Amino acid sequence: MSIRKFEELIPCFLELININGAKKLSIQEMADELGVPLSDIETVMSVAQANELFTNDQDVLKITEKGKEALRIHREKYVHDRFIHRKRGIHRFLAKHKGKNSLDWHKHGLNNSNISNFYQNLEGIEGRIEEIIPLTQLRVGEKGIVQFMFGGRGKVQRLADMGLTPGAEIILNKKALLRGPIEIYIRNSCLAIGFGIAKRIFVKPIDS
Amino acid sequence: MENKKSLRIALAGNANVGKSVVFNQLTGLNQVTGNWPGKTVERAEGTLYYEGYTFNVLDLPGIYSLSAYSLEEVVSRDYIAIDRPDIIINVIDASNLERNLYFTVQLLELEAPVIMACNQMDFCSKKGICIDLEKLSNLLNIPVVGTTAISGIGISELISEVVSIAQGKTKIILKPPEYGVEIEKRIQNLKEKIQSNLPDLAELYPPRWLSIKLLEKDPIIVEKVQKLDNGNTVLELANKHVKEIEEIHGHISSVAIAAERYNIANRIAQKVQEFVKEPRLTFEEKLDTLTSHRIFGYPILIAIMAIMFAIVFVVGDFLIVVLEGIFYGALLPNLETFLIDAGLPPPIISIISRGILGGIVAGITIALPYIIPFYIILAFLEDTGYLPRAAFLMDNIMHKMGLHGKAFIPLILGYGCSVPACIGCRIMETDRERLIAGFVVVLIPCAARTVVILGLVARFVGFGWAMGLYLFNLILIFVLGRIAFKTVPGEPMGLIMEMPTYKRPSLKVMLIKTWNRSKDFVYIAFPLMVAGSLVIELLRLAGFLEIIGMVMSPIFVSWLGLPDFSAIPLVFGILRKELTLILLADVAGTTNFALVLTPVQMIVFALVSMIYIPCIATIGALLREYGGKRTAIIIIADIALAIILGGVAFRLLSLFL
């Protein structure tokens, strides 16, 4: 197993423990869930346990404070690199090979006062971060549950007032051409939302 | 409530629920209605006299919340909390209970005396929803009346409910719904603190509402509290509670509270509404799918616009021929012989027939035939609910101008009249967007300018050339909008808009609306037309016309290539844009413009009057909305642009025509 893959697998594994809480999860189940061979899971588990990222109390896996911190960093980086500041072309190449990739939240409308709220949002996600997508990536006709909105207080409040509160169920009705607005069905009525706003609303798709 | 004879009533509720329709039904006035969110941008007031009572009714703009992030919301909540109207009629859309109840809950939090008008009951049953009004009334502790305002159903019950409150027969119990225990506990805690520490503020606003706002970190209320002596102790407690709420819910406190409020609304809605049958909206849904389709939507949009102008042109042209036959063929010559027979001196006859009557006749024969069909079609587009679809489709393109889709609505309204379009720019959320939208909206050829374009270019040069002018205008607007977007500092906003369901428009409502708009046009435009014709006739008699023509000739003759007499109509066009054409008929002495102007001159004339300064009424609207400096910039930019483009067009078109 390469080091890169290994680094990626640890947070995925932590995500898995995190959502399942005190539920017993066999190694086989975890391997199936993550789509990796059994041996990989075993290696990851031993390394993570050595680093005190989780505790194993009679096969009940529990995430530690240190593990939570690692999880948060992973989630933050995941959201940033994948959805907020997606690097393309040469920038992506540079970011990968320069190694350190700084999280420039201030560029995206977050300041010191609301970054803690953002961390709270990340903690409050129901499920694995890998399941979360921006509203714009939902397919037409698909259902999703709102997890959090990313942005300043005023923008988030406006969306919440229109019914886009965490936990609300939405159906994507329509997508306009290119990076056009989308139309969603929420709380019994239809809302049109511009692309720029929709891409900062994060949802967890669910099977309808 | 003591038995008062004069009461203040405010209509409040979400956008596009029918507040203005209820308002019109109550007061007999004609506030603009339509099927798109954001029509009512200005507060409208009216009076209702009933059984010896005087009710002053106020129509508030439609809002979804009472937060501090938009001007309308702040104005509305201050009106409700500080001015304290005697009764608030909360108009809600019965088919969309949950979202509407979210607002109702906030009204109840403000401890306002609320009556609910559960509107659009007909549409609700069409959607297959049955609502238990009595249960709703019990759950909210307020009187609830079911209405279908558009056909006047339930309005008398609403009035008698208001009267029974005025007489003190019905008591309104001020009991806001409670939140979940975690939040409610902290609200009560904070409320006690406010009552003991800030008695003055608690007098002005309800203390429970203040605590909620402090927990939401409402910037305006926080600032108010901060300024007070004991404010900081209250804020400390509030901030402590905010932290706790955020830890429990994992989201910022205002979102957590919004979610709780929606929970309350949802719980009530679930209890009172029942889905009795499948909705019968297949046609409306198909229409919606087609008109806002990601590909087919665009050709449909273009086709609708083209058909609109084609109908206006065909109908208008037909009416002009008929009316000209009546007036110029029969009425005017007879009148002139009658005046000559009466023995009046020739100058007076010329003043009466060419000055006074000439203005009126030109207005009737040239302007009204285009304007009335135009208003009917505009009313149709407004009432069906097509405008929000157009906004949805155009969002992408409007973003290139730093605006979002909603700005397309005032843009289309601009084809009717620049004044409401200019005021309609208030549906944009920020000052910056209002400015950009206002700047481009006045460039849209309004019905008056359509009169010039269709009456001159389409009739005498060709319909295709007229369409070309409209197309050129759109390109110009796009380019100028983009320049404005790059020069005006600020960050662009995104689109959030409720999409109304398509509704079958009522012919009666459409005709009434057209009638009112045409009436306004006649009242404002006709005196100006008569005065303008009169002034020109007097100038002509005094021999000043040639002098004015000569003074203006460097611009008009040398640069724009127009005949010297065309200077006067264009200058007078500041009063009303269609005056340019009517006065052109005056100075040329004929309405058959082909005799006096070449095709190129007609196109240039129409182009210049299309772009240069918006009329006086629009300048007034601009002044009110944007202030003197910005208005001056817009005016100067428009004049310069008109002259430059006119000259260029003259030289280019001379090569082809």
PDB file of C-alpha atoms in Angstrom, chain B residues 29 147 241 264 445 565:
ATOM      1  CA  LEU B  29     -58.139  50.868  -4.873  1.00  0.00           C
ATOM      2  CA  THR B 147     -60.512  33.770   1.610  1.00  0.00           C
ATOM      3  CA  HIS B 241     -26.593  31.326  25.737  1.00  0.00           C
ATOM      4  CA  ILE B 264     -43.214  24.754  14.852  1.00  0.00           C
ATOM      5  CA  PRO B 445     -37.622  51.087 -24.933  1.00  0.00           C
ATOM      6  CA  PHE B 565     -37.439  70.514 -38.123  1.00  0.00           C
TER       7      PHE B 565
END
